[in-house]
Coordinates of C-alpha atoms in Angstrom, one line a residue:
Chain S
M171 CA -33.6 -12.1 30.2
A172 CA -32.7 -10.2 33.3
G173 CA -33.8 -13.1 35.4
I174 CA -31.2 -15.4 33.8
I175 CA -28.3 -13.2 34.9
K176 CA -27.3 -14.1 38.4
P177 CA -25.1 -11.3 39.8
T178 CA -22.5 -13.2 41.7
G179 CA -19.3 -11.3 40.9
K180 CA -17.1 -9.1 43.0
P181 CA -17.4 -5.3 42.8
A182 CA -14.9 -3.6 40.5
K183 CA -13.4 -1.5 43.1
L184 CA -11.9 -3.3 46.1
A185 CA -11.9 -2.0 49.6
D186 CA -8.4 -0.7 49.3
G187 CA -9.3 1.4 46.2
T188 CA -7.5 -0.7 43.6
Q189 CA -9.5 -1.5 40.4
T190 CA -10.0 -5.0 39.3
S191 CA -10.0 -6.0 35.6
I192 CA -12.1 -8.7 34.0
V193 CA -8.9 -10.6 33.0
D194 CA -7.4 -10.6 36.5
G195 CA -5.8 -14.0 37.2
R196 CA -6.5 -15.2 33.6
Q197 CA -4.0 -13.1 31.7
H198 CA -1.5 -15.9 31.1
L199 CA -4.3 -18.3 30.3
L200 CA -5.6 -16.0 27.7
L201 CA -2.2 -15.5 26.1
L202 CA -1.3 -19.2 26.2
P203 CA -2.8 -20.1 22.8
A204 CA -1.0 -17.3 21.0
W205 CA 2.3 -18.2 22.7
L206 CA 1.9 -21.9 21.9
I207 CA 0.8 -21.5 18.3
I208 CA 3.4 -18.9 17.3
G209 CA 6.1 -20.5 19.5
V210 CA 5.6 -24.0 18.2
L211 CA 4.8 -23.2 14.6
L212 CA 7.1 -20.2 14.0
V213 CA 9.9 -19.7 16.6
I214 CA 10.8 -23.4 16.9
P215 CA 10.7 -23.9 13.1
V216 CA 13.0 -20.9 12.6
L217 CA 15.5 -22.4 15.1
L218 CA 15.1 -25.8 13.4
M219 CA 15.9 -24.1 10.1
L220 CA 19.0 -22.6 11.6
T221 CA 20.0 -26.1 12.7
Y222 CA 19.3 -27.5 9.2
S223 CA 21.6 -25.0 7.6
F224 CA 24.5 -26.6 9.5
L225 CA 23.6 -30.2 8.3
V226 CA 24.6 -32.3 5.4
Q227 CA 22.4 -32.7 2.3
D228 CA 20.9 -36.1 1.7
F229 CA 20.4 -36.6 -2.0
R230 CA 16.9 -38.1 -1.6
G231 CA 15.7 -34.7 -0.5
G232 CA 16.4 -34.4 3.2
V233 CA 19.3 -34.2 5.6
I234 CA 21.9 -36.2 7.3
W235 CA 22.3 -35.3 11.0
E236 CA 25.9 -34.3 10.9
F237 CA 27.4 -30.9 11.6
S238 CA 28.8 -29.2 8.6
L239 CA 29.5 -25.7 7.2
E240 CA 29.1 -26.9 3.7
A241 CA 25.9 -25.0 2.9
Y242 CA 27.5 -21.6 3.9
D243 CA 30.7 -22.6 2.2
Q244 CA 28.8 -23.4 -1.0
F245 CA 27.1 -19.9 -0.8
F246 CA 30.3 -17.9 -0.4
F247 CA 33.1 -19.9 -1.9
D248 CA 33.9 -21.7 -5.2
R249 CA 36.2 -24.7 -4.8
G250 CA 36.0 -26.0 -8.4
L251 CA 34.0 -28.9 -9.7
F252 CA 35.6 -31.5 -7.5
G253 CA 36.0 -29.3 -4.4
D254 CA 39.8 -29.6 -4.3
E255 CA 40.9 -26.3 -5.9
P256 CA 41.9 -23.3 -3.7
P257 CA 38.7 -21.5 -2.6
S258 CA 37.8 -18.3 -4.5
I259 CA 34.7 -16.1 -3.9
E260 CA 31.6 -17.6 -5.5
W261 CA 29.7 -14.8 -7.1
T262 CA 26.6 -16.6 -8.3
Y263 CA 24.6 -16.4 -5.1
I264 CA 26.0 -13.1 -3.9
G265 CA 25.0 -11.8 -7.3
I266 CA 21.5 -13.1 -6.9
F267 CA 21.3 -11.3 -3.5
W268 CA 22.7 -8.2 -5.0
R269 CA 20.2 -8.2 -7.9
S270 CA 17.3 -8.8 -5.4
F271 CA 18.6 -5.9 -3.3
V272 CA 18.7 -3.6 -6.4
Q273 CA 15.3 -4.7 -7.6
A274 CA 13.8 -4.2 -4.1
L275 CA 15.5 -0.8 -3.8
L276 CA 14.2 0.4 -7.2
A277 CA 10.7 -0.9 -6.4
M278 CA 10.9 1.1 -3.1
I279 CA 12.0 4.3 -4.9
F280 CA 9.3 3.8 -7.5
C281 CA 6.7 3.3 -4.7
F282 CA 8.0 6.5 -2.9
L283 CA 7.9 8.7 -6.0
I284 CA 4.3 7.7 -6.7
G285 CA 3.2 7.0 -3.1
F286 CA 4.4 10.2 -1.4
P287 CA 2.4 12.6 -3.7
T288 CA -0.6 10.3 -3.5
A289 CA -0.4 10.2 0.3
Y290 CA 0.1 14.0 0.5
F291 CA -2.8 14.5 -1.9
I292 CA -5.1 12.3 0.2
A293 CA -4.1 13.9 3.5
T294 CA -5.0 17.3 2.1
R295 CA -8.5 16.3 1.0
P296 CA -11.5 17.3 3.0
Q297 CA -12.0 14.9 6.0
K298 CA -14.9 13.2 4.4
S299 CA -13.3 12.1 1.1
R300 CA -10.1 11.0 2.8
A301 CA -11.5 7.7 3.9
F302 CA -12.9 7.0 0.5
W303 CA -9.5 7.7 -1.2
L304 CA -7.7 5.4 1.3
F305 CA -10.3 2.7 0.7
L306 CA -9.6 3.0 -3.1
V307 CA -5.8 2.7 -2.6
T308 CA -6.1 -0.2 -0.2
I309 CA -8.6 -2.4 -2.1
P310 CA -6.2 -3.8 -4.6
Y311 CA -4.0 -5.0 -1.7
W312 CA -6.8 -7.3 -0.6
V313 CA -7.2 -8.8 -4.0
N314 CA -5.2 -12.0 -4.2
L315 CA -1.5 -11.2 -4.9
L316 CA -1.3 -14.1 -7.4
I317 CA -4.2 -12.7 -9.4
R318 CA -2.7 -9.2 -9.3
T319 CA 0.6 -10.5 -10.6
V320 CA -1.1 -12.6 -13.3
S321 CA -3.1 -9.6 -14.3
M322 CA 0.1 -7.5 -14.7
K323 CA 1.7 -10.3 -16.7
F324 CA -1.4 -10.4 -19.0
L325 CA -1.3 -6.7 -19.5
I326 CA 2.4 -6.3 -20.3
R327 CA 3.0 -9.5 -22.3
D328 CA 4.4 -9.1 -25.9
N329 CA 1.0 -9.9 -27.3
G330 CA -0.9 -8.4 -24.4
P331 CA -3.4 -5.5 -24.6
I332 CA -0.8 -2.7 -24.2
N333 CA 1.4 -3.9 -27.1
T334 CA -1.7 -4.8 -29.2
W335 CA -3.2 -1.4 -28.8
L336 CA 0.1 0.4 -29.5
L337 CA 0.7 -1.8 -32.6
S338 CA -2.8 -1.3 -34.0
G339 CA -2.5 2.4 -33.3
G340 CA 0.6 2.5 -35.3
I341 CA 2.6 4.0 -32.5
I342 CA 5.2 1.2 -32.5
D343 CA 6.2 -1.3 -35.1
E344 CA 7.4 -4.1 -32.8
P345 CA 6.0 -5.1 -29.4
I346 CA 7.9 -3.4 -26.5
G347 CA 9.6 -6.2 -24.6
M348 CA 8.3 -5.5 -21.1
I349 CA 7.9 -9.0 -19.8
N350 CA 10.9 -10.9 -18.4
T351 CA 12.8 -7.7 -17.7
G352 CA 13.9 -6.0 -14.4
F353 CA 11.4 -3.3 -15.2
A354 CA 8.6 -5.9 -15.1
I355 CA 9.7 -7.1 -11.6
Q356 CA 9.9 -3.6 -10.3
L357 CA 6.4 -2.9 -11.7
G358 CA 5.1 -6.1 -10.1
L359 CA 6.7 -5.3 -6.7
F360 CA 5.5 -1.8 -6.9
Y361 CA 2.0 -3.1 -7.6
S362 CA 2.2 -5.6 -4.8
Y363 CA 3.3 -3.3 -2.0
L364 CA 2.3 0.3 -2.9
P365 CA -0.3 0.6 -0.1
F366 CA 2.4 -0.2 2.4
M367 CA 4.1 3.0 1.3
V368 CA 1.0 5.2 1.1
L369 CA -0.6 4.3 4.5
P370 CA 2.3 5.2 6.9
I371 CA 3.2 8.4 4.9
Y372 CA -0.5 9.3 4.9
A373 CA -0.7 8.8 8.7
S374 CA 2.4 11.1 9.2
I375 CA 1.1 13.8 6.9
E376 CA -2.3 13.8 8.6
R377 CA -0.6 14.6 11.9
Y378 CA 1.7 17.3 10.2
N379 CA 0.9 20.8 11.3
F380 CA 0.2 22.8 8.2
A381 CA 0.8 26.0 10.1
L382 CA 4.5 25.2 9.6
S383 CA 4.0 25.4 5.8
E384 CA 2.1 28.7 6.2
A385 CA 4.9 30.1 8.4
A386 CA 7.4 29.1 5.8
A387 CA 5.4 30.7 3.0
D388 CA 5.2 33.9 5.1
L389 CA 9.0 33.9 5.3
Y390 CA 9.2 33.8 1.5
S391 CA 10.0 30.1 1.2
S392 CA 9.1 28.8 -2.2
R393 CA 6.6 26.0 -2.4
W394 CA 9.2 23.3 -3.2
M395 CA 11.6 24.6 -0.6
T396 CA 8.9 24.2 2.0
L397 CA 8.3 20.6 0.8
F398 CA 11.9 19.6 1.0
K399 CA 13.0 21.5 4.0
I400 CA 9.9 21.4 6.2
V401 CA 7.3 18.8 5.1
I402 CA 9.5 15.9 4.2
P403 CA 11.8 16.2 7.4
S404 CA 8.7 16.4 9.5
V405 CA 7.1 13.3 8.1
R406 CA 10.4 11.4 7.9
P407 CA 9.3 8.6 10.3
G408 CA 6.3 7.8 8.1
I409 CA 8.5 7.8 5.0
I410 CA 11.1 5.4 6.6
A411 CA 8.3 3.1 7.9
G412 CA 6.8 3.0 4.3
C413 CA 10.2 2.3 2.7
I414 CA 10.9 -0.6 5.1
L415 CA 7.4 -2.0 4.6
V416 CA 8.0 -2.1 0.9
F417 CA 11.6 -3.1 0.8
I418 CA 11.4 -6.1 3.1
P419 CA 8.7 -8.1 1.4
S420 CA 10.2 -7.1 -2.0
L421 CA 13.5 -8.6 -1.0
G422 CA 12.1 -12.0 -0.4
A423 CA 9.3 -11.8 -3.0
F424 CA 8.6 -14.9 -5.1
L425 CA 5.6 -14.3 -7.3
A426 CA 6.6 -11.1 -9.1
P427 CA 10.1 -12.3 -10.0
D428 CA 8.9 -15.7 -10.9
L429 CA 6.0 -14.7 -13.1
L430 CA 7.2 -11.4 -14.5
G431 CA 10.9 -11.7 -14.4
G432 CA 11.5 -14.9 -16.2
A433 CA 14.5 -17.2 -15.9
K434 CA 17.1 -14.4 -16.5
N435 CA 16.0 -12.4 -13.5
F436 CA 16.4 -15.0 -10.8
M437 CA 15.8 -13.5 -7.3
I438 CA 16.3 -14.8 -3.7
G439 CA 12.7 -16.2 -3.5
S440 CA 13.2 -18.4 -6.6
L441 CA 16.6 -19.5 -5.4
V442 CA 15.1 -20.7 -2.1
E443 CA 12.1 -22.3 -3.7
E444 CA 14.3 -24.3 -6.1
Q445 CA 16.1 -25.9 -3.1
F446 CA 12.9 -27.5 -1.8
K447 CA 11.3 -28.5 -5.1
G448 CA 11.3 -32.2 -5.7
Q449 CA 14.1 -34.7 -5.1
A450 CA 16.9 -32.6 -6.5
G451 CA 16.6 -30.0 -3.7
D452 CA 19.4 -29.2 -1.3
W453 CA 17.6 -28.5 2.1
P454 CA 20.6 -27.4 4.1
F455 CA 21.6 -24.9 1.3
G456 CA 18.0 -23.6 1.1
A457 CA 18.0 -23.2 4.9
A458 CA 21.3 -21.4 4.8
V459 CA 20.0 -19.0 2.1
S460 CA 16.8 -18.3 4.1
M461 CA 19.0 -17.7 7.2
I462 CA 21.1 -15.2 5.4
L463 CA 18.0 -13.4 4.1
L464 CA 16.5 -13.4 7.6
S465 CA 19.7 -12.0 9.1
I466 CA 19.9 -9.2 6.6
I467 CA 16.3 -8.3 7.4
M468 CA 16.8 -8.5 11.1
V469 CA 19.8 -6.1 10.8
I470 CA 17.6 -3.6 8.9
L471 CA 14.9 -3.9 11.4
L472 CA 17.4 -3.4 14.3
F473 CA 18.8 -0.2 12.7
Y474 CA 15.2 1.0 12.2
A475 CA 14.3 0.3 15.8
R476 CA 17.4 2.0 17.1
A477 CA 16.8 5.1 14.9
Q478 CA 13.3 5.3 16.2
N479 CA 14.3 5.0 19.8
R480 CA 16.9 7.8 19.3
Q481 CA 14.2 10.0 17.7
N482 CA 11.8 9.3 20.6
D483 CA 14.6 10.1 23.1
G484 CA 15.4 13.3 21.3
G485 CA 11.7 14.3 21.4
H486 CA 11.6 15.0 25.1
Chain B
M97 CA -12.8 30.5 -3.8
I98 CA -9.6 28.9 -2.6
N99 CA -8.2 30.4 0.5
A100 CA -4.5 31.1 1.2
S101 CA -3.8 28.1 3.4
E102 CA -5.4 25.8 0.8
R103 CA -3.1 27.3 -1.8
I104 CA 0.0 26.7 0.4
R105 CA -0.9 23.1 0.8
W106 CA -1.4 22.6 -2.9
Y107 CA 1.4 21.2 -5.1
P108 CA 1.3 21.0 -8.9
G109 CA 1.1 17.5 -10.2
F110 CA 0.2 15.7 -7.0
R111 CA -3.4 15.3 -7.9
E112 CA -2.3 13.9 -11.3
I113 CA 0.1 11.5 -9.6
A114 CA -2.6 10.3 -7.2
L115 CA -4.9 9.6 -10.2
L116 CA -2.1 7.9 -12.0
C117 CA -1.6 5.8 -8.9
L118 CA -5.2 4.6 -9.1
V119 CA -4.9 3.9 -12.8
I120 CA -1.8 1.7 -12.3
L121 CA -3.6 -0.1 -9.4
Y122 CA -6.8 -0.7 -11.2
A123 CA -6.0 -1.0 -14.9
P124 CA -4.6 -4.6 -14.9
L125 CA -7.6 -5.8 -12.8
I126 CA -10.2 -4.1 -15.0
I127 CA -8.6 -5.2 -18.2
V128 CA -8.6 -8.9 -17.0
M129 CA -12.2 -8.5 -16.0
I130 CA -13.1 -7.2 -19.5
Y131 CA -11.1 -9.9 -21.3
S132 CA -12.7 -12.6 -19.2
F133 CA -15.9 -11.9 -21.2
N134 CA -14.1 -12.2 -24.5
D135 CA -15.8 -14.6 -27.0
S136 CA -12.5 -15.9 -28.4
P137 CA -10.1 -18.7 -27.7
S138 CA -7.2 -16.4 -28.3
I139 CA -7.0 -14.1 -25.4
T140 CA -5.7 -11.0 -27.2
V141 CA -8.2 -10.5 -30.0
W142 CA -11.5 -9.1 -28.9
K143 CA -14.4 -11.0 -30.5
G144 CA -17.4 -9.8 -28.6
F145 CA -19.1 -10.4 -25.3
S146 CA -19.8 -13.8 -23.9
F147 CA -20.0 -15.9 -20.8
V148 CA -18.2 -18.9 -22.5
W149 CA -15.2 -18.9 -20.2
Y150 CA -17.4 -18.8 -17.1
E151 CA -19.1 -21.9 -18.4
E152 CA -15.7 -23.4 -19.0
V153 CA -14.8 -22.7 -15.3
F154 CA -17.8 -24.6 -14.1
T155 CA -18.1 -27.4 -16.7
G156 CA -14.8 -27.6 -18.5
P157 CA -12.2 -30.3 -18.2
E158 CA -10.4 -28.5 -15.4
A159 CA -13.7 -27.7 -13.5
E160 CA -13.3 -30.7 -11.1
R161 CA -9.8 -29.7 -10.1
F162 CA -10.7 -26.0 -9.5
K163 CA -13.8 -27.1 -7.6
Q164 CA -11.8 -29.3 -5.2
A165 CA -9.2 -26.5 -4.8
T166 CA -11.9 -24.0 -4.0
V167 CA -13.5 -26.3 -1.4
N168 CA -10.0 -26.8 0.2
S169 CA -9.3 -23.1 0.2
L170 CA -12.7 -22.3 1.8
I171 CA -12.4 -25.0 4.5
I172 CA -8.9 -23.8 5.3
A173 CA -9.8 -20.1 5.3
V174 CA -12.9 -20.5 7.4
S175 CA -11.1 -22.7 10.0
A176 CA -8.0 -20.5 10.1
A177 CA -10.0 -17.4 10.4
I178 CA -12.2 -18.7 13.3
T179 CA -9.2 -20.1 15.2
S180 CA -7.0 -17.1 14.7
T181 CA -9.8 -14.7 15.6
A182 CA -10.5 -16.5 18.8
I183 CA -6.8 -16.5 19.7
A184 CA -6.4 -12.9 18.8
T185 CA -9.5 -11.9 20.8
A186 CA -8.1 -13.7 23.9
S187 CA -4.7 -12.1 23.4
A188 CA -6.1 -8.6 22.9
L189 CA -8.1 -8.9 26.1
A190 CA -5.0 -9.9 28.1
M191 CA -2.8 -7.3 26.5
I192 CA -5.1 -4.3 26.7
R193 CA -7.3 -5.0 29.7
G194 CA -4.8 -6.9 31.8
R195 CA -2.2 -5.4 34.1
R196 CA 1.3 -4.8 32.9
F197 CA 3.4 -7.9 33.1
R198 CA 6.9 -9.0 32.5
G199 CA 7.4 -9.9 28.9
Q200 CA 4.5 -7.9 27.6
A201 CA 6.7 -6.2 25.0
M202 CA 8.0 -9.6 24.0
T203 CA 4.5 -11.0 23.7
F204 CA 3.5 -8.1 21.5
G205 CA 6.6 -8.8 19.4
L206 CA 5.7 -12.5 19.2
I207 CA 2.1 -11.8 18.0
N208 CA 3.5 -9.5 15.3
L209 CA 6.4 -11.9 14.4
P210 CA 4.6 -13.4 11.4
L211 CA 4.5 -10.0 9.9
M212 CA 8.2 -9.4 10.3
V213 CA 9.6 -12.7 9.1
P214 CA 9.6 -12.8 5.3
E215 CA 7.0 -15.2 3.9
I216 CA 9.5 -17.3 2.0
V217 CA 11.5 -17.8 5.3
T218 CA 8.3 -18.8 7.2
A219 CA 7.5 -21.2 4.4
V220 CA 10.9 -22.9 4.5
A221 CA 11.0 -23.0 8.3
T222 CA 7.4 -24.5 8.5
L223 CA 8.2 -27.1 5.9
I224 CA 11.4 -28.2 7.7
F225 CA 9.4 -28.4 11.0
F226 CA 6.7 -30.6 9.5
A227 CA 9.2 -32.8 7.7
S228 CA 11.4 -33.3 10.7
I229 CA 8.6 -34.3 13.1
G230 CA 7.1 -36.5 10.4
F231 CA 3.9 -34.6 10.2
D232 CA 1.7 -35.6 7.3
R233 CA 1.5 -32.8 4.8
G234 CA -2.0 -32.0 3.6
I235 CA -5.0 -29.9 4.6
L236 CA -4.1 -29.9 8.3
S237 CA -0.5 -28.8 7.8
I238 CA -1.7 -25.9 5.6
L239 CA -4.3 -25.0 8.2
L240 CA -1.8 -24.9 11.0
A241 CA 0.6 -22.7 9.0
H242 CA -2.3 -20.3 8.0
I243 CA -3.4 -19.9 11.6
V244 CA 0.0 -18.5 12.5
F245 CA 0.1 -15.7 10.0
C246 CA -3.6 -14.9 10.4
I247 CA -3.2 -14.1 14.1
P248 CA -1.5 -10.6 13.7
F249 CA -4.1 -9.7 11.0
A250 CA -7.0 -10.6 13.2
Y251 CA -5.3 -9.0 16.3
L252 CA -4.8 -5.5 14.8
P253 CA -8.5 -4.5 14.3
I254 CA -9.6 -6.3 17.5
A255 CA -7.0 -4.6 19.6
A256 CA -7.7 -1.2 18.0
R257 CA -11.4 -1.6 18.7
L258 CA -10.8 -2.7 22.3
Q259 CA -8.5 0.3 22.9
G260 CA -11.4 2.5 21.7
I261 CA -13.8 1.2 24.4
A262 CA -13.5 3.0 27.7
N263 CA -13.3 0.5 30.6
V264 CA -16.1 2.2 32.5
Y265 CA -18.6 -0.2 31.0
E266 CA -16.9 -3.2 32.5
Q267 CA -16.5 -1.4 35.8
V268 CA -20.1 -0.6 36.0
A269 CA -21.1 -4.2 35.2
R270 CA -18.7 -5.4 37.9
D271 CA -20.0 -2.9 40.4
L272 CA -23.4 -4.4 39.7
Y273 CA -22.0 -7.8 40.7
A274 CA -21.6 -9.3 37.2
T275 CA -19.0 -12.0 37.0
P276 CA -16.1 -11.5 34.7
G277 CA -17.6 -14.0 32.3
Q278 CA -21.0 -12.2 32.3
T279 CA -19.3 -8.9 31.8
F280 CA -17.4 -10.2 28.8
R281 CA -20.4 -12.0 27.3
L282 CA -23.0 -9.3 27.9
I283 CA -21.1 -6.1 27.8
L284 CA -17.6 -6.2 26.3
F285 CA -18.2 -8.8 23.5
P286 CA -21.1 -7.0 21.9
M287 CA -19.1 -3.8 21.9
M288 CA -16.0 -5.5 20.5
L289 CA -18.0 -7.3 17.8
P290 CA -17.3 -4.9 14.9
G291 CA -13.5 -5.3 15.6
I292 CA -13.8 -9.1 15.9
L293 CA -15.8 -9.3 12.6
S294 CA -13.3 -7.2 10.6
G295 CA -10.5 -9.2 12.2
F296 CA -12.2 -12.4 11.1
L297 CA -12.7 -11.1 7.5
L298 CA -9.1 -9.9 7.2
A299 CA -7.8 -13.2 8.5
F300 CA -10.2 -15.0 6.0
I301 CA -8.9 -12.9 3.0
I302 CA -5.2 -13.3 4.1
S303 CA -5.7 -17.1 4.3
L304 CA -7.4 -17.3 1.0
D305 CA -4.7 -15.1 -0.6
D306 CA -1.7 -17.1 0.6
F307 CA 0.4 -18.8 -2.1
I308 CA 4.1 -19.2 -1.0
I309 CA 3.6 -20.8 2.4
T310 CA 0.8 -23.1 1.1
N311 CA 3.0 -24.1 -1.8
F312 CA 5.7 -25.2 0.6
V313 CA 3.6 -27.1 3.2
K314 CA 0.9 -28.7 1.0
G315 CA 1.4 -32.3 0.3
A316 CA 1.5 -33.8 -3.2
G317 CA -1.9 -33.7 -4.9
V318 CA -3.5 -31.3 -2.4
E319 CA -4.3 -27.9 -4.0
T320 CA -5.8 -24.6 -2.8
L321 CA -7.2 -22.1 -5.3
P322 CA -3.9 -20.1 -5.5
T323 CA -1.7 -23.1 -6.0
A324 CA -4.1 -24.5 -8.6
I325 CA -4.1 -21.2 -10.5
F326 CA -0.3 -20.9 -10.3
G327 CA 0.0 -24.4 -11.7
A328 CA -2.3 -23.5 -14.6
V329 CA -0.6 -20.1 -15.2
K330 CA 2.8 -21.8 -15.5
Q331 CA 1.4 -23.4 -18.7
G332 CA 0.2 -20.0 -20.1
I333 CA -2.6 -17.7 -19.3
K334 CA -5.8 -19.1 -20.6
P335 CA -9.1 -17.3 -20.7
N336 CA -10.7 -19.5 -18.0
I337 CA -7.9 -18.3 -15.6
M338 CA -9.2 -14.8 -16.2
A339 CA -12.7 -15.8 -15.5
I340 CA -11.6 -17.4 -12.2
S341 CA -9.6 -14.3 -11.4
T342 CA -12.6 -12.1 -12.0
L343 CA -14.7 -14.2 -9.7
M344 CA -12.1 -14.1 -7.0
L345 CA -11.7 -10.3 -7.5
V346 CA -15.3 -9.7 -7.0
A347 CA -15.4 -11.9 -3.9
S348 CA -12.4 -10.1 -2.4
F349 CA -13.9 -6.7 -3.2
L350 CA -17.2 -7.7 -1.5
L351 CA -15.5 -9.0 1.6
V352 CA -13.3 -5.9 2.0
T353 CA -16.2 -3.6 1.4
I354 CA -18.2 -5.5 4.1
A355 CA -15.2 -5.3 6.5
Y356 CA -14.9 -1.6 5.8
F357 CA -18.5 -0.8 6.6
I358 CA -18.6 -3.1 9.6
S359 CA -15.7 -1.2 11.2
R360 CA -17.1 2.2 10.3
M361 CA -20.5 1.2 11.7
G362 CA -18.7 0.3 14.9
D363 CA -16.8 3.6 15.1
Q364 CA -20.0 5.6 14.7
R365 CA -21.6 3.9 17.6
K366 CA -18.8 4.8 19.9

């Protein structure tokens, strides 16, 4: 084997003392595939989507290349059936966004209330069992999201196992209507994104110096006061990261609202999907709705990045 | 005996909440698994243990459709995982072993962009892109879309692994006159392998998992396993869906477990 390797390279340290790296001179070449693929298949498409949101709908499912603000107008204003009445605010779509916002927020709170104690509990386990606990919490995330959502639907249906057991046990007389409610959506979103809450909080608590808790206890702080005044403020970056990681995918979720929420609980994801389904779709409107969703999320991420920078600047 | 610092860390109810968390996470999956063995056409009444729905999956009227969907899913997932892992490995080398360069932060942002843009937005944008350039929608369009969002998932474990390898190994190899290519092939690549393998497996699972983007960019008549299941579920949950779900569950569980042990094995060798 050693005979095959012909040592023909240059030494790692040049005469002037600078170190060479194995990727010297090839750095851009190595990055080219990633730039190309993500640039052509994600950045350009998003820009194209922005363009489409300013075009006119073609009724055969497509667009006419003509500048128009119609899609955004349709989103925000109601001009009557024939479009000649004075514009008033159109609440249908704002309402769908508002409802999605509330559902995502509730799912986030739900995730925090369960996720924080879980992350804290895992982080205070002995070193050896922590990895196992984390493994247990993350496994369901890797199971197909559709299958998880279908499983949840199966479980909470009117004639599903929960209701059947409760009925046969005589605890209830009528099935509890859990499916097709806001609660079902929150449960589905909670179930979909819980690991995103647990992992960053866990990472923060693991770095938290428990000597602080001991000092607080020495100074007669009660257990819960220590939690709210010392632990939670110390691990705040992890909590905020977790909340964002749950909130953002929840806001644009499609499967949980569609399968668990039913027709009454329409959310942004279904609104968008409907615009691209079959011939009746309105592509510019769908593109506009996606752009509005993307803008909201970019604003949230921007605030998050700024808050993080401020924290880093304050740190030193 | 519990010592004082242990007692200070302890909060009443946290253990119970953590256990409740596991119950919520696993109960739906376990119940679907149990009911997939139910010997009854009605999915709510338990009639005894049987493999009848598994037979249905492989020989029933929908068997051909699910078989084709599975083949499509596997072709796409394997190709997307291989391509994205190769791209992610090259990127990780340039980002972590290369010199600082202008636009490095932007490149990092670009690699992670698929994680930040909501899936539904990516789906819409990709569909518009393919439609406007007249790209035929089918297996190839699905594959291209999958490669994009698999890149960050493959990148994370590979970059983490590479950061954990001190660069003295390459330096020694170079000092002994190995070419950059030899250094990578004989020194760095074997050391990076655990990271590359777990990156590959994660990309594979993520591709297999995707529904929304696939649903947008697939052409008429082309199905992957998730879109086929979704179509079937829309007509009501039948027991054969639970059998398929159980099979996929077991497959995901095995893959993640393998990825977990590969990455741990790599860490211990460090």
